[in-house]
Amino acid sequence: MRFRDITGQRDLIGKLISAVDNGRVPHAQLFWGAEGSGQLALAVAYARYINCRNKVRASRDEDLGGLPADSCGECPSCIKFSQLAHPDLHFVYPNNADGNRVKKDSRSLDYIGSWRDMMLENKGVFSLDEWTAAMDIGTRQPIINVRDCRQILQTLSLKPAEAAFRVVVVWLIERLEEVTAPILLKTLEEPEPQTVFLLVSENPDRILPTILSRTQMVKVPRIGNADMEAFFRAQGVEMETARELAVRSRGNLVEARSLLGDDQARKNFHESFADWMRLCFKVDMPALLAFSERMKEWKGEPLKMFLRHCLEEVRACLLTGNHCGRWTAGSENEKTFWRNFSRFVNASNVEQYYELFNGAIYQASRNADIPALFTDLSIRLCRVMAAAKK
């Protein structure tokens, strides 16, 4: 991954390039932003640029996609970075035992082959759920454990192999176990010479303050609609469809890839959500119980995708009801439903909807009983709608 391969973020990339060119490379940086903003890919491209031996500059003969400079892609360092196999590039990421190949005491290194495949296939942009599925750890929660922290210390005790800067990339640092944090603190505060820590986060509020205080924060914004539209166009999507999908994705490349790969699933999600809300409106408990029972067929990732889609539907209804429908994109059937249902979604209850659906996502990720989860959620939704009718 090079800077030119990253979707959007041109202003931020320009600042990173300027900092490196002026010799300002902080020893610990936190690249943080919402899921799908490309912060992991950006951190790896940044590490590659730092260590590139023959950086290229924009000129009449060299088109860098609007960037002032980039890594060359041809020097020994770049070639190894392109395969994520540079001896001075180290990754730490959430993991757990899979009960098969890794029976217990897992480390990031146990999954390095799967990690490289995931990174290269998705160009450094994927969700924690996708990574969890790739590890095939079942219901176990992925964490950054004490063994990973000790591995970092062991790695840094050795001399760099060949790079100007040895780089440690820690993905989703908020997944660090609290009891293991002291192992990293001194290293982050006083790292070995020519060592750079690039921490990546989607939820900086969940990072331990002692870790947060030792980093320089780099805010990675959501990707703009124009850049998202260009992403879809590059995949061969027609202009009108690309514009619609760009709005739907809301600057999230993970969501964009999902929309690109399976638009039919989204239509199915909408129909299920609409039917569910109609049943809640009628307070049809027998039908709601049957619906809740059927939802156990959508276990795992599909279920969480559906619940996240429910949040998108609530957002569309709120915007439509406030005469901001231009910020939504969907079929005529979807827009008709949003107009009709928008009278039950307003400023006074939208937080309730978000709390209910986000809570359900959390419970689903904790392996809750699905019929019971949806029965309880349906009853609560009935109450929210009943209050809106008054």
mmCIF file of C-alpha atoms in Angstrom:
data_model
loop_
_atom_site.group_PDB
_atom_site.id
_atom_site.type_symbol
_atom_site.label_atom_id
_atom_site.label_comp_id
_atom_site.label_asym_id
_atom_site.label_seq_id
_atom_site.Cartn_x
_atom_site.Cartn_y
_atom_site.Cartn_z
ATOM 1 C CA MET A 1 0.000 0.000 0.000
ATOM 2 C CA ARG A 2 1.225 3.420 -1.038
ATOM 3 C CA PHE A 3 -0.365 6.799 -0.431
ATOM 4 C CA ARG A 4 -1.682 6.886 -3.998
ATOM 5 C CA ASP A 5 -3.590 3.621 -3.373
ATOM 6 C CA ILE A 6 -5.635 5.108 -0.520
ATOM 7 C CA THR A 7 -9.155 6.358 -1.190
ATOM 8 C CA GLY A 8 -9.451 10.039 -0.302
ATOM 9 C CA GLN A 9 -7.570 11.615 2.643
ATOM 10 C CA ARG A 10 -5.419 13.767 0.331
ATOM 11 C CA ASP A 11 -5.133 16.701 2.764
ATOM 12 C CA LEU A 12 -4.037 14.465 5.634
ATOM 13 C CA ILE A 13 -1.587 12.559 3.432
ATOM 14 C CA GLY A 14 -0.041 15.865 2.358
ATOM 15 C CA LYS A 15 0.539 16.783 6.012
ATOM 16 C CA LEU A 16 2.126 13.407 6.762
ATOM 17 C CA ILE A 17 4.437 13.723 3.768
ATOM 18 C CA SER A 18 5.456 17.229 4.841
ATOM 19 C CA ALA A 19 6.207 16.042 8.385
ATOM 20 C CA VAL A 20 8.437 13.197 7.157
ATOM 21 C CA ASP A 21 10.243 15.418 4.656
ATOM 22 C CA ASN A 22 10.989 17.909 7.435
ATOM 23 C CA GLY A 23 12.330 15.214 9.760
ATOM 24 C CA ARG A 24 9.365 15.291 12.156
ATOM 25 C CA VAL A 25 8.489 11.662 12.819
ATOM 26 C CA PRO A 26 6.987 11.275 16.327
ATOM 27 C CA HIS A 27 7.848 8.026 18.070
ATOM 28 C CA ALA A 28 4.211 7.205 18.938
ATOM 29 C CA GLN A 29 1.196 8.256 16.875
ATOM 30 C CA LEU A 30 -2.463 7.327 17.077
ATOM 31 C CA PHE A 31 -4.348 7.154 13.764
ATOM 32 C CA TRP A 32 -7.982 7.299 14.803
ATOM 33 C CA GLY A 33 -11.256 7.527 12.939
ATOM 34 C CA ALA A 34 -14.521 5.742 12.259
ATOM 35 C CA GLU A 35 -14.615 2.239 10.794
ATOM 36 C CA GLY A 36 -13.852 2.216 7.093
ATOM 37 C CA SER A 37 -11.975 5.541 7.073
ATOM 38 C CA GLY A 38 -8.752 3.807 6.018
ATOM 39 C CA GLN A 39 -6.626 4.579 9.077
ATOM 40 C CA LEU A 40 -4.862 1.186 9.062
ATOM 41 C CA ALA A 41 -4.001 1.435 5.367
ATOM 42 C CA LEU A 42 -2.850 5.011 5.948
ATOM 43 C CA ALA A 43 -0.567 3.962 8.809
ATOM 44 C CA VAL A 44 1.065 1.234 6.689
ATOM 45 C CA ALA A 45 1.503 3.589 3.712
ATOM 46 C CA TYR A 46 3.055 6.134 6.088
ATOM 47 C CA ALA A 47 5.483 3.523 7.454
ATOM 48 C CA ARG A 48 6.395 2.569 3.896
ATOM 49 C CA TYR A 49 7.041 6.193 2.937
ATOM 50 C CA ILE A 50 9.226 6.748 5.991
ATOM 51 C CA ASN A 51 11.478 3.850 5.008
ATOM 52 C CA CYS A 52 11.441 4.294 1.213
ATOM 53 C CA ARG A 53 14.962 4.843 -0.092
ATOM 54 C CA ASN A 54 13.994 6.621 -3.306
ATOM 55 C CA LYS A 55 10.928 8.747 -2.628
ATOM 56 C CA VAL A 56 9.339 10.140 -5.797
ATOM 57 C CA ARG A 57 8.076 13.696 -6.266
ATOM 58 C CA ALA A 58 5.171 14.914 -8.325
ATOM 59 C CA SER A 59 6.218 16.355 -11.669
ATOM 60 C CA ARG A 60 5.030 16.598 -15.243
ATOM 61 C CA ASP A 61 6.354 13.115 -15.852
ATOM 62 C CA GLU A 62 5.170 11.581 -12.582
ATOM 63 C CA ASP A 63 1.432 11.594 -11.820
ATOM 64 C CA LEU A 64 0.876 10.835 -8.142
ATOM 65 C CA GLY A 65 -2.875 11.384 -8.048
ATOM 66 C CA GLY A 66 -2.644 14.884 -6.650
ATOM 67 C CA LEU A 67 -0.028 14.018 -4.014
ATOM 68 C CA PRO A 68 3.234 15.947 -3.643
ATOM 69 C CA ALA A 69 5.272 12.748 -3.110
ATOM 70 C CA ASP A 70 5.025 9.023 -2.477
ATOM 71 C CA SER A 71 7.158 5.934 -1.925
ATOM 72 C CA CYS A 72 8.819 4.624 -5.067
ATOM 73 C CA GLY A 73 7.514 1.070 -5.073
ATOM 74 C CA GLU A 74 10.783 -0.241 -6.497
ATOM 75 C CA CYS A 75 13.473 -0.066 -3.816
ATOM 76 C CA PRO A 76 14.160 -3.158 -1.655
ATOM 77 C CA SER A 77 12.242 -1.635 1.256
ATOM 78 C CA CYS A 78 9.136 -0.914 -0.846
ATOM 79 C CA ILE A 79 9.140 -4.378 -2.382
ATOM 80 C CA LYS A 80 9.142 -5.981 1.063
ATOM 81 C CA PHE A 81 6.492 -3.547 2.309
ATOM 82 C CA SER A 82 4.277 -4.414 -0.647
ATOM 83 C CA GLN A 83 4.262 -8.011 0.597
ATOM 84 C CA LEU A 84 4.015 -6.927 4.267
ATOM 85 C CA ALA A 85 7.131 -8.989 4.846
ATOM 86 C CA HIS A 86 9.669 -6.322 5.802
ATOM 87 C CA PRO A 87 11.771 -7.564 8.764
ATOM 88 C CA ASP A 88 11.369 -4.203 10.513
ATOM 89 C CA LEU A 89 7.592 -3.986 10.079
ATOM 90 C CA HIS A 90 5.734 -5.620 12.958
ATOM 91 C CA PHE A 91 1.985 -6.028 13.451
ATOM 92 C CA VAL A 92 -0.056 -6.548 16.597
ATOM 93 C CA TYR A 93 -3.816 -7.056 16.362
ATOM 94 C CA PRO A 94 -6.706 -8.565 18.357
ATOM 95 C CA ASN A 95 -6.659 -12.365 18.427
ATOM 96 C CA ASN A 96 -7.685 -15.410 20.414
ATOM 97 C CA ALA A 97 -7.317 -19.184 20.300
ATOM 98 C CA ASP A 98 -9.331 -20.960 17.612
ATOM 99 C CA GLY A 99 -9.453 -24.221 19.563
ATOM 100 C CA ASN A 100 -7.892 -26.087 16.659
ATOM 101 C CA ARG A 101 -4.572 -24.954 15.263
ATOM 102 C CA VAL A 102 -4.093 -22.450 18.093
ATOM 103 C CA LYS A 103 -5.507 -24.268 21.105
ATOM 104 C CA LYS A 104 -4.543 -21.680 23.738
ATOM 105 C CA ASP A 105 -2.178 -18.805 24.570
ATOM 106 C CA SER A 106 -2.595 -17.172 21.159
ATOM 107 C CA ARG A 107 -0.419 -14.357 19.825
ATOM 108 C CA SER A 108 -0.661 -12.123 16.785
ATOM 109 C CA LEU A 109 2.188 -14.072 15.181
ATOM 110 C CA ASP A 110 0.015 -17.209 15.180
ATOM 111 C CA TYR A 111 -2.214 -15.560 12.581
ATOM 112 C CA ILE A 112 0.333 -13.593 10.567
ATOM 113 C CA GLY A 113 -0.417 -15.510 7.343
ATOM 114 C CA SER A 114 -4.155 -14.835 7.606
ATOM 115 C CA TRP A 115 -3.409 -11.219 8.556
ATOM 116 C CA ARG A 116 -1.282 -10.609 5.474
ATOM 117 C CA ASP A 117 -3.918 -12.212 3.252
ATOM 118 C CA MET A 118 -6.653 -10.046 4.783
ATOM 119 C CA MET A 119 -4.555 -6.885 4.459
ATOM 120 C CA LEU A 120 -3.557 -7.469 0.848
ATOM 121 C CA GLU A 121 -6.961 -8.673 -0.320
ATOM 122 C CA ASN A 122 -8.808 -5.703 1.208
ATOM 123 C CA LYS A 123 -6.057 -3.087 0.830
ATOM 124 C CA GLY A 124 -5.897 -2.578 4.573
ATOM 125 C CA VAL A 125 -9.594 -1.769 5.028
ATOM 126 C CA PHE A 126 -11.774 -4.292 6.856
ATOM 127 C CA SER A 127 -13.831 -4.615 10.023
ATOM 128 C CA LEU A 128 -13.115 -6.382 13.284
ATOM 129 C CA ASP A 129 -15.987 -8.754 12.507
ATOM 130 C CA GLU A 130 -14.363 -9.694 9.197
ATOM 131 C CA TRP A 131 -11.039 -10.292 10.899
ATOM 132 C CA THR A 132 -12.684 -12.386 13.617
ATOM 133 C CA ALA A 133 -14.331 -14.526 10.942
ATOM 134 C CA ALA A 134 -10.985 -14.945 9.156
ATOM 135 C CA MET A 135 -9.363 -16.254 12.341
ATOM 136 C CA ASP A 136 -12.312 -18.641 12.821
ATOM 137 C CA ILE A 137 -12.247 -18.251 16.602
ATOM 138 C CA GLY A 138 -15.957 -18.836 16.998
ATOM 139 C CA THR A 139 -17.519 -17.043 19.951
ATOM 140 C CA ARG A 140 -14.203 -16.065 21.564
ATOM 141 C CA GLN A 141 -13.594 -12.319 21.818
ATOM 142 C CA PRO A 142 -10.469 -10.994 20.015
ATOM 143 C CA ILE A 143 -8.123 -9.079 22.335
ATOM 144 C CA ILE A 144 -4.556 -7.803 22.470
ATOM 145 C CA ASN A 145 -3.134 -9.863 25.291
ATOM 146 C CA VAL A 146 -0.075 -9.959 27.524
ATOM 147 C CA ARG A 147 1.763 -12.320 25.161
ATOM 148 C CA ASP A 148 1.528 -9.756 22.366
ATOM 149 C CA CYS A 149 2.938 -7.041 24.635
ATOM 150 C CA ARG A 150 5.841 -9.256 25.659
ATOM 151 C CA GLN A 151 6.456 -10.106 22.009
ATOM 152 C CA ILE A 152 6.773 -6.387 21.265
ATOM 153 C CA LEU A 153 9.380 -5.996 23.999
ATOM 154 C CA GLN A 154 11.286 -9.012 22.733
ATOM 155 C CA THR A 155 11.224 -7.685 19.175
ATOM 156 C CA LEU A 156 12.454 -4.255 20.227
ATOM 157 C CA SER A 157 15.297 -5.779 22.225
ATOM 158 C CA LEU A 158 16.905 -6.790 18.924
ATOM 159 C CA LYS A 159 18.658 -4.424 16.554
ATOM 160 C CA PRO A 160 16.762 -3.256 13.437
ATOM 161 C CA ALA A 161 17.486 -5.446 10.443
ATOM 162 C CA GLU A 162 17.795 -2.833 7.712
ATOM 163 C CA ALA A 163 15.190 -0.057 7.905
ATOM 164 C CA ALA A 164 15.794 3.561 8.833
ATOM 165 C CA PHE A 165 12.851 3.256 11.225
ATOM 166 C CA ARG A 166 11.582 0.085 12.836
ATOM 167 C CA VAL A 167 7.754 0.271 12.855
ATOM 168 C CA VAL A 168 5.255 -1.415 15.170
ATOM 169 C CA VAL A 169 1.647 -1.146 13.953
ATOM 170 C CA VAL A 170 -0.966 -1.926 16.626
ATOM 171 C CA TRP A 171 -4.461 -2.278 15.164
ATOM 172 C CA LEU A 172 -7.409 -1.495 17.460
ATOM 173 C CA ILE A 173 -5.342 -0.541 20.489
ATOM 174 C CA GLU A 174 -8.617 -0.154 22.427
ATOM 175 C CA ARG A 175 -8.715 -3.968 22.487
ATOM 176 C CA LEU A 176 -5.645 -4.007 24.746
ATOM 177 C CA GLU A 177 -6.313 -5.801 28.023
ATOM 178 C CA GLU A 178 -6.113 -3.298 30.862
ATOM 179 C CA VAL A 179 -3.887 -5.499 33.029
ATOM 180 C CA THR A 180 -1.277 -5.681 30.256
ATOM 181 C CA ALA A 181 -1.042 -1.917 29.664
ATOM 182 C CA PRO A 182 1.833 -1.299 32.111
ATOM 183 C CA ILE A 183 4.055 -3.528 29.972
ATOM 184 C CA LEU A 184 3.726 -1.099 27.053
ATOM 185 C CA LEU A 185 3.746 2.203 28.883
ATOM 186 C CA LYS A 186 7.475 2.647 29.420
ATOM 187 C CA THR A 187 8.227 1.458 25.882
ATOM 188 C CA LEU A 188 5.807 4.019 24.441
ATOM 189 C CA GLU A 189 7.278 6.742 26.604
ATOM 190 C CA GLU A 190 10.936 5.890 25.961
ATOM 191 C CA PRO A 191 11.139 3.651 22.870
ATOM 192 C CA GLU A 192 14.322 2.279 21.406
ATOM 193 C CA PRO A 193 16.088 4.668 18.975
ATOM 194 C CA GLN A 194 14.630 4.820 15.434
ATOM 195 C CA THR A 195 11.486 2.996 16.540
ATOM 196 C CA VAL A 196 8.012 4.242 15.628
ATOM 197 C CA PHE A 197 4.733 3.044 17.133
ATOM 198 C CA LEU A 198 1.684 3.539 14.928
ATOM 199 C CA LEU A 199 -1.447 2.817 16.945
ATOM 200 C CA VAL A 200 -4.743 2.513 15.088
ATOM 201 C CA SER A 201 -8.153 3.002 16.689
ATOM 202 C CA GLU A 202 -11.853 3.257 15.878
ATOM 203 C CA ASN A 203 -12.876 4.152 19.456
ATOM 204 C CA PRO A 204 -10.253 6.359 21.136
ATOM 205 C CA ASP A 205 -12.620 6.929 24.065
ATOM 206 C CA ARG A 206 -12.037 3.298 25.033
ATOM 207 C CA ILE A 207 -8.258 3.598 25.052
ATOM 208 C CA LEU A 208 -6.633 3.725 28.461
ATOM 209 C CA PRO A 209 -5.741 7.353 29.322
ATOM 210 C CA THR A 210 -2.190 6.324 30.197
ATOM 211 C CA ILE A 211 -1.739 4.994 26.651
ATOM 212 C CA LEU A 212 -3.532 7.928 25.037
ATOM 213 C CA SER A 213 -1.376 10.516 26.790
ATOM 214 C CA ARG A 214 1.783 9.046 25.291
ATOM 215 C CA THR A 215 0.770 9.414 21.657
ATOM 216 C CA GLN A 216 0.405 12.176 19.106
ATOM 217 C CA MET A 217 -3.120 11.930 17.736
ATOM 218 C CA VAL A 218 -3.799 11.914 13.988
ATOM 219 C CA LYS A 219 -7.504 12.353 13.184
ATOM 220 C CA VAL A 220 -8.545 10.403 10.064
ATOM 221 C CA PRO A 221 -11.855 11.880 8.807
ATOM 222 C CA ARG A 222 -14.595 9.993 7.044
ATOM 223 C CA ILE A 223 -14.123 9.776 3.295
ATOM 224 C CA GLY A 224 -16.017 12.449 1.357
ATOM 225 C CA ASN A 225 -18.835 11.678 -1.069
ATOM 226 C CA ALA A 226 -16.791 12.735 -4.101
ATOM 227 C CA ASP A 227 -13.987 10.318 -3.209
ATOM 228 C CA MET A 228 -16.487 7.553 -2.449
ATOM 229 C CA GLU A 229 -18.157 8.139 -5.802
ATOM 230 C CA ALA A 230 -14.763 7.904 -7.506
ATOM 231 C CA PHE A 231 -14.149 4.628 -5.650
ATOM 232 C CA PHE A 232 -17.367 3.126 -7.032
ATOM 233 C CA ARG A 233 -16.679 4.464 -10.501
ATOM 234 C CA ALA A 234 -13.265 2.789 -10.433
ATOM 235 C CA GLN A 235 -15.081 -0.504 -9.800
ATOM 236 C CA GLY A 236 -17.080 -0.059 -13.007
ATOM 237 C CA VAL A 237 -20.282 1.258 -11.400
ATOM 238 C CA GLU A 238 -22.366 3.653 -13.528
ATOM 239 C CA MET A 239 -22.380 7.306 -12.501
ATOM 240 C CA GLU A 240 -25.917 7.534 -11.071
ATOM 241 C CA THR A 241 -25.552 4.295 -9.127
ATOM 242 C CA ALA A 242 -22.102 5.350 -7.900
ATOM 243 C CA ARG A 243 -23.544 8.613 -6.598
ATOM 244 C CA GLU A 244 -26.326 6.757 -4.781
ATOM 245 C CA LEU A 245 -23.966 4.204 -3.256
ATOM 246 C CA ALA A 246 -21.570 6.948 -2.164
ATOM 247 C CA VAL A 247 -24.338 8.537 -0.086
ATOM 248 C CA ARG A 248 -25.390 5.203 1.387
ATOM 249 C CA SER A 249 -21.865 4.259 2.422
ATOM 250 C CA ARG A 250 -21.442 7.467 4.498
ATOM 251 C CA GLY A 251 -17.681 7.554 4.058
ATOM 252 C CA ASN A 252 -17.202 3.956 5.226
ATOM 253 C CA LEU A 253 -15.173 1.795 2.831
ATOM 254 C CA VAL A 254 -16.193 -1.381 4.661
ATOM 255 C CA GLU A 255 -19.824 -0.491 4.056
ATOM 256 C CA ALA A 256 -18.992 0.530 0.482
ATOM 257 C CA ARG A 257 -17.490 -2.875 -0.229
ATOM 258 C CA SER A 258 -20.560 -4.519 1.257
ATOM 259 C CA LEU A 259 -22.873 -2.404 -0.906
ATOM 260 C CA LEU A 260 -20.776 -3.136 -3.956
ATOM 261 C CA GLY A 261 -20.752 -6.860 -3.338
ATOM 262 C CA ASP A 262 -24.342 -7.572 -2.372
ATOM 263 C CA ASP A 263 -27.008 -4.958 -3.021
ATOM 264 C CA GLN A 264 -29.691 -7.663 -2.886
ATOM 265 C CA ALA A 265 -28.884 -8.325 0.775
ATOM 266 C CA ARG A 266 -29.594 -4.670 1.517
ATOM 267 C CA LYS A 267 -32.984 -4.913 -0.189
ATOM 268 C CA ASN A 268 -33.773 -7.993 1.899
ATOM 269 C CA PHE A 269 -32.737 -6.128 5.041
ATOM 270 C CA HIS A 270 -35.030 -3.223 4.157
ATOM 271 C CA GLU A 271 -38.011 -5.505 3.569
ATOM 272 C CA SER A 272 -37.400 -7.306 6.872
ATOM 273 C CA PHE A 273 -37.067 -4.016 8.752
ATOM 274 C CA ALA A 274 -40.228 -2.587 7.169
ATOM 275 C CA ASP A 275 -42.252 -5.718 7.963
ATOM 276 C CA TRP A 276 -40.909 -5.723 11.519
ATOM 277 C CA MET A 277 -41.824 -2.071 12.117
ATOM 278 C CA ARG A 278 -45.350 -2.654 10.780
ATOM 279 C CA LEU A 279 -45.800 -5.507 13.257
ATOM 280 C CA CYS A 280 -44.526 -3.280 16.077
ATOM 281 C CA PHE A 281 -46.954 -0.551 15.006
ATOM 282 C CA LYS A 282 -49.848 -3.026 15.211
ATOM 283 C CA VAL A 283 -48.473 -4.586 18.437
ATOM 284 C CA ASP A 284 -49.121 -7.976 16.812
ATOM 285 C CA MET A 285 -47.451 -10.115 19.479
ATOM 286 C CA PRO A 286 -48.046 -13.550 17.873
ATOM 287 C CA ALA A 287 -46.488 -12.314 14.638
ATOM 288 C CA LEU A 288 -43.644 -10.592 16.523
ATOM 289 C CA LEU A 289 -42.867 -13.802 18.406
ATOM 290 C CA ALA A 290 -42.780 -15.691 15.114
ATOM 291 C CA PHE A 291 -40.495 -12.994 13.657
ATOM 292 C CA SER A 292 -38.159 -13.254 16.657
ATOM 293 C CA GLU A 293 -37.983 -17.023 16.246
ATOM 294 C CA ARG A 294 -37.091 -16.687 12.560
ATOM 295 C CA MET A 295 -34.251 -14.276 13.324
ATOM 296 C CA LYS A 296 -32.118 -17.045 14.821
ATOM 297 C CA GLU A 297 -31.513 -18.155 11.221
ATOM 298 C CA TRP A 298 -29.477 -14.948 10.788
ATOM 299 C CA LYS A 299 -26.929 -15.786 13.450
ATOM 300 C CA GLY A 300 -23.435 -14.345 13.512
ATOM 301 C CA GLU A 301 -22.289 -11.615 11.141
ATOM 302 C CA PRO A 302 -25.499 -11.460 9.002
ATOM 303 C CA LEU A 303 -27.514 -10.714 12.138
ATOM 304 C CA LYS A 304 -25.212 -7.874 13.190
ATOM 305 C CA MET A 305 -25.266 -6.521 9.623
ATOM 306 C CA PHE A 306 -29.069 -6.455 9.754
ATOM 307 C CA LEU A 307 -29.091 -4.585 13.060
ATOM 308 C CA ARG A 308 -26.589 -2.049 11.720
ATOM 309 C CA HIS A 309 -28.842 -1.656 8.700
ATOM 310 C CA CYS A 310 -31.723 -0.896 11.084
ATOM 311 C CA LEU A 311 -29.729 2.100 12.322
ATOM 312 C CA GLU A 312 -29.382 3.271 8.713
ATOM 313 C CA GLU A 313 -33.149 2.996 8.270
ATOM 314 C CA VAL A 314 -33.775 5.077 11.409
ATOM 315 C CA ARG A 315 -31.353 7.714 10.132
ATOM 316 C CA ALA A 316 -33.133 7.829 6.751
ATOM 317 C CA CYS A 317 -36.505 8.234 8.455
ATOM 318 C CA LEU A 318 -35.220 11.057 10.670
ATOM 319 C CA LEU A 319 -33.728 12.935 7.699
ATOM 320 C CA THR A 320 -36.853 12.424 5.609
ATOM 321 C CA GLY A 321 -39.103 13.675 8.394
ATOM 322 C CA ASN A 322 -36.969 16.807 8.729
ATOM 323 C CA HIS A 323 -37.112 17.609 5.000
ATOM 324 C CA CYS A 324 -33.523 16.461 4.435
ATOM 325 C CA GLY A 325 -34.377 13.563 2.148
ATOM 326 C CA ARG A 326 -31.716 14.682 -0.318
ATOM 327 C CA TRP A 327 -29.159 13.236 2.101
ATOM 328 C CA THR A 328 -30.654 9.775 1.713
ATOM 329 C CA ALA A 329 -30.418 7.418 -1.241
ATOM 330 C CA GLY A 330 -32.726 4.520 -1.987
ATOM 331 C CA SER A 331 -35.385 3.089 -4.243
ATOM 332 C CA GLU A 332 -38.835 4.642 -4.549
ATOM 333 C CA ASN A 333 -40.211 1.838 -2.399
ATOM 334 C CA GLU A 334 -37.693 2.620 0.344
ATOM 335 C CA LYS A 335 -38.336 6.368 0.173
ATOM 336 C CA THR A 336 -42.090 5.795 0.444
ATOM 337 C CA PHE A 337 -41.589 3.724 3.594
ATOM 338 C CA TRP A 338 -39.271 6.357 5.087
ATOM 339 C CA ARG A 339 -41.869 9.079 4.486
ATOM 340 C CA ASN A 340 -44.612 7.022 6.112
ATOM 341 C CA PHE A 341 -42.541 5.836 9.064
ATOM 342 C CA SER A 342 -40.813 9.185 9.671
ATOM 343 C CA ARG A 343 -43.700 10.368 11.880
ATOM 344 C CA PHE A 344 -42.578 7.784 14.447
ATOM 345 C CA VAL A 345 -38.923 8.915 14.412
ATOM 346 C CA ASN A 346 -38.174 12.378 15.745
ATOM 347 C CA ALA A 347 -35.677 14.356 17.782
ATOM 348 C CA SER A 348 -37.284 13.292 21.058
ATOM 349 C CA ASN A 349 -37.026 9.538 20.487
ATOM 350 C CA VAL A 350 -34.237 8.970 17.970
ATOM 351 C CA GLU A 351 -31.749 8.386 20.795
ATOM 352 C CA GLN A 352 -34.005 5.625 22.095
ATOM 353 C CA TYR A 353 -33.931 3.889 18.717
ATOM 354 C CA TYR A 354 -30.148 4.155 18.572
ATOM 355 C CA GLU A 355 -29.710 2.888 22.120
ATOM 356 C CA LEU A 356 -32.008 -0.070 21.447
ATOM 357 C CA PHE A 357 -30.337 -1.143 18.212
ATOM 358 C CA ASN A 358 -26.789 -0.527 19.435
ATOM 359 C CA GLY A 359 -27.600 -2.503 22.569
ATOM 360 C CA ALA A 360 -28.915 -5.340 20.420
ATOM 361 C CA ILE A 361 -25.719 -5.314 18.342
ATOM 362 C CA TYR A 362 -23.684 -5.578 21.527
ATOM 363 C CA GLN A 363 -25.828 -8.428 22.876
ATOM 364 C CA ALA A 364 -25.662 -10.268 19.543
ATOM 365 C CA SER A 365 -21.867 -10.047 19.618
ATOM 366 C CA ARG A 366 -21.988 -11.551 23.138
ATOM 367 C CA ASN A 367 -23.940 -14.590 21.874
ATOM 368 C CA ALA A 368 -27.296 -13.673 23.381
ATOM 369 C CA ASP A 369 -30.313 -15.907 22.829
ATOM 370 C CA ILE A 370 -31.580 -14.468 19.526
ATOM 371 C CA PRO A 371 -35.355 -15.111 19.882
ATOM 372 C CA ALA A 372 -35.297 -13.665 23.401
ATOM 373 C CA LEU A 373 -33.211 -10.694 22.236
ATOM 374 C CA PHE A 374 -35.621 -9.812 19.424
ATOM 375 C CA THR A 375 -38.713 -10.383 21.542
ATOM 376 C CA ASP A 376 -37.449 -7.925 24.148
ATOM 377 C CA LEU A 377 -36.335 -5.474 21.443
ATOM 378 C CA SER A 378 -39.727 -5.693 19.711
ATOM 379 C CA ILE A 379 -41.609 -4.926 22.933
ATOM 380 C CA ARG A 380 -39.414 -1.895 23.566
ATOM 381 C CA LEU A 381 -39.921 -0.675 19.997
ATOM 382 C CA CYS A 382 -43.687 -1.033 20.428
ATOM 383 C CA ARG A 383 -43.482 1.268 23.447
ATOM 384 C CA VAL A 384 -41.428 3.879 21.574
ATOM 385 C CA MET A 385 -43.949 3.907 18.712
ATOM 386 C CA ALA A 386 -46.919 4.038 21.078
ATOM 387 C CA ALA A 387 -45.442 7.142 22.708
ATOM 388 C CA ALA A 388 -44.921 8.719 19.273
ATOM 389 C CA LYS A 389 -48.585 8.151 18.347
ATOM 390 C CA LYS A 390 -49.765 10.380 21.206
#
